[in-house]
PDB file of C-alpha atoms in Angstrom:
ATOM      1  CA  UNK A 753      12.814  58.937   4.277  1.00 76.00           C
ATOM      2  CA  UNK A 754      11.879  55.263   4.732  1.00 74.00           C
ATOM      3  CA  UNK A 755      13.701  53.341   8.363  1.00 85.00           C
ATOM      4  CA  UNK A 756      13.852  49.726   7.360  1.00 87.00           C
ATOM      5  CA  UNK A 757      12.291  47.175   9.968  1.00 93.00           C
ATOM      6  CA  UNK A 758      14.043  44.406   8.548  1.00 95.00           C
ATOM      7  CA  UNK A 759      18.154  44.103   8.522  1.00 97.00           C
ATOM      8  CA  UNK A 760      19.930  41.019   6.245  1.00 97.00           C
ATOM      9  CA  UNK A 761      23.016  39.583   8.401  1.00 98.00           C
ATOM     10  CA  UNK A 762      25.147  37.705   5.407  1.00 97.00           C
ATOM     11  CA  UNK A 763      27.354  35.538   7.008  1.00 97.00           C
ATOM     12  CA  UNK A 764      28.909  34.697   3.839  1.00 96.00           C
ATOM     13  CA  UNK A 765      32.054  36.463   3.415  1.00 95.00           C
ATOM     14  CA  UNK A 766      31.876  37.333  -0.754  1.00 94.00           C
ATOM     15  CA  UNK A 767      35.608  37.249  -0.468  1.00 96.00           C
ATOM     16  CA  UNK A 768      36.225  33.993   0.292  1.00 96.00           C
ATOM     17  CA  UNK A 769      32.746  32.578   0.255  1.00 94.00           C
ATOM     18  CA  UNK A 770      33.396  31.309   3.989  1.00 95.00           C
ATOM     19  CA  UNK A 771      30.463  31.686   6.276  1.00 95.00           C
ATOM     20  CA  UNK A 772      30.340  31.537   9.859  1.00 97.00           C
ATOM     21  CA  UNK A 773      27.746  32.759  12.104  1.00 98.00           C
ATOM     22  CA  UNK A 774      30.302  34.839  14.172  1.00 98.00           C
ATOM     23  CA  UNK A 775      28.830  37.597  12.319  1.00 98.00           C
ATOM     24  CA  UNK A 776      25.211  37.685  12.983  1.00 98.00           C
ATOM     25  CA  UNK A 777      26.994  37.149  16.393  1.00 98.00           C
ATOM     26  CA  UNK A 778      29.104  40.330  16.034  1.00 98.00           C
ATOM     27  CA  UNK A 779      26.238  42.584  14.070  1.00 98.00           C
ATOM     28  CA  UNK A 780      23.095  41.584  15.581  1.00 97.00           C
ATOM     29  CA  UNK A 781      24.373  44.021  18.770  1.00 97.00           C
ATOM     30  CA  UNK A 782      24.332  46.986  16.644  1.00 96.00           C
ATOM     31  CA  UNK A 783      20.404  46.109  15.017  1.00 96.00           C
ATOM     32  CA  UNK A 784      17.772  48.469  16.705  1.00 94.00           C
ATOM     33  CA  UNK A 785      15.401  46.614  18.615  1.00 92.00           C
ATOM     34  CA  UNK A 786      12.858  47.362  16.611  1.00 93.00           C
ATOM     35  CA  UNK A 787      13.807  45.857  13.585  1.00 96.00           C
ATOM     36  CA  UNK A 788      13.483  41.747  12.014  1.00 97.00           C
ATOM     37  CA  UNK A 789      17.014  40.289  11.671  1.00 98.00           C
ATOM     38  CA  UNK A 790      17.097  38.136   8.373  1.00 97.00           C
ATOM     39  CA  UNK A 791      20.196  35.805   9.777  1.00 97.00           C
ATOM     40  CA  UNK A 792      21.928  34.652   6.019  1.00 97.00           C
ATOM     41  CA  UNK A 793      23.687  31.681   4.881  1.00 95.00           C
ATOM     42  CA  UNK A 794      25.392  28.994   6.832  1.00 94.00           C
ATOM     43  CA  UNK A 795      22.734  27.691   9.053  1.00 94.00           C
ATOM     44  CA  UNK A 796      22.588  23.829   8.852  1.00 91.00           C
ATOM     45  CA  UNK A 797      21.110  22.306  12.163  1.00 90.00           C
ATOM     46  CA  UNK A 798      18.549  23.450  14.639  1.00 88.00           C
ATOM     47  CA  UNK A 799      20.958  24.046  17.101  1.00 89.00           C
ATOM     48  CA  UNK A 800      22.491  26.577  14.877  1.00 93.00           C
ATOM     49  CA  UNK A 801      18.703  28.582  14.267  1.00 92.00           C
ATOM     50  CA  UNK A 802      18.007  28.523  18.060  1.00 90.00           C
ATOM     51  CA  UNK A 803      22.001  29.993  18.471  1.00 93.00           C
ATOM     52  CA  UNK A 804      20.541  32.766  16.191  1.00 95.00           C
ATOM     53  CA  UNK A 805      17.195  33.056  17.934  1.00 92.00           C
ATOM     54  CA  UNK A 806      18.954  33.918  20.923  1.00 94.00           C
ATOM     55  CA  UNK A 807      20.818  36.852  19.315  1.00 96.00           C
ATOM     56  CA  UNK A 808      18.047  38.539  17.438  1.00 96.00           C
ATOM     57  CA  UNK A 809      17.422  36.480  14.545  1.00 96.00           C
ATOM     58  CA  UNK A 810      13.865  36.214  13.580  1.00 94.00           C
ATOM     59  CA  UNK A 811      13.924  35.197  10.169  1.00 93.00           C
ATOM     60  CA  UNK A 812      16.188  32.380   7.945  1.00 94.00           C
ATOM     61  CA  UNK A 813      17.470  32.547   4.880  1.00 94.00           C
ATOM     62  CA  UNK A 814      18.416  28.286   4.090  1.00 92.00           C
ATOM     63  CA  UNK A 815      19.911  27.815   0.754  1.00 87.00           C
ATOM     64  CA  UNK A 816      22.729  25.758   0.372  1.00 85.00           C
ATOM     65  CA  UNK A 817      22.727  23.575   2.961  1.00 87.00           C
ATOM     66  CA  UNK A 818      18.767  22.114   1.743  1.00 90.00           C
ATOM     67  CA  UNK A 819      20.043  22.331  -1.669  1.00 88.00           C
ATOM     68  CA  UNK A 820      22.696  19.330  -0.633  1.00 91.00           C
ATOM     69  CA  UNK A 821      20.079  17.253   0.807  1.00 90.00           C
ATOM     70  CA  UNK A 822      18.440  14.068  -1.541  1.00 93.00           C
ATOM     71  CA  UNK A 823      15.294  14.628   0.075  1.00 94.00           C
ATOM     72  CA  UNK A 824      15.064  18.735   0.193  1.00 92.00           C
ATOM     73  CA  UNK A 825      11.694  18.448   2.251  1.00 92.00           C
ATOM     74  CA  UNK A 826      12.652  16.027   4.534  1.00 91.00           C
ATOM     75  CA  UNK A 827      16.010  17.628   5.456  1.00 90.00           C
ATOM     76  CA  UNK A 828      13.669  21.110   6.066  1.00 89.00           C
ATOM     77  CA  UNK A 829      11.514  18.716   8.380  1.00 86.00           C
ATOM     78  CA  UNK A 830      14.161  18.143  10.721  1.00 85.00           C
ATOM     79  CA  UNK A 831      15.233  21.440  10.371  1.00 85.00           C
ATOM     80  CA  UNK A 832      12.273  22.888  11.699  1.00 82.00           C
ATOM     81  CA  UNK A 833      10.781  19.605  13.567  1.00 73.00           C
ATOM     82  CA  UNK A 834      11.826  21.292  16.956  1.00 63.00           C
ATOM     83  CA  UNK A 835      10.878  24.274  18.646  1.00 53.00           C
ATOM     84  CA  UNK A 836      13.909  27.161  18.622  1.00 52.00           C
ATOM     85  CA  UNK A 837      12.777  28.486  21.985  1.00 52.00           C
ATOM     86  CA  UNK A 838      10.167  28.552  24.547  1.00 51.00           C
ATOM     87  CA  UNK A 839       8.325  32.292  23.999  1.00 48.00           C
ATOM     88  CA  UNK A 840      10.475  32.401  20.507  1.00 46.00           C
ATOM     89  CA  UNK A 841       8.316  34.579  18.718  1.00 42.00           C
TER      90      UNK A 841
END
């Protein structure tokens, strides 16, 4: 039996479609340290990414907030333009 090393935490409640980054904050504490956390949904700003990185997220799934932008490439650059944290990786 293989153990997954990639764990996705979906911040979107699939019943109400509301998103809350508190989901990652709460569930990340249950993920083994040798797993990579994918923070999914509800990410809109560089500060959101930095905050989720402090909870162990190293990969981010960003969809809706970028899809709503007129210029997706520019919006992506803005989202990623500053390092998340010193020594992040």
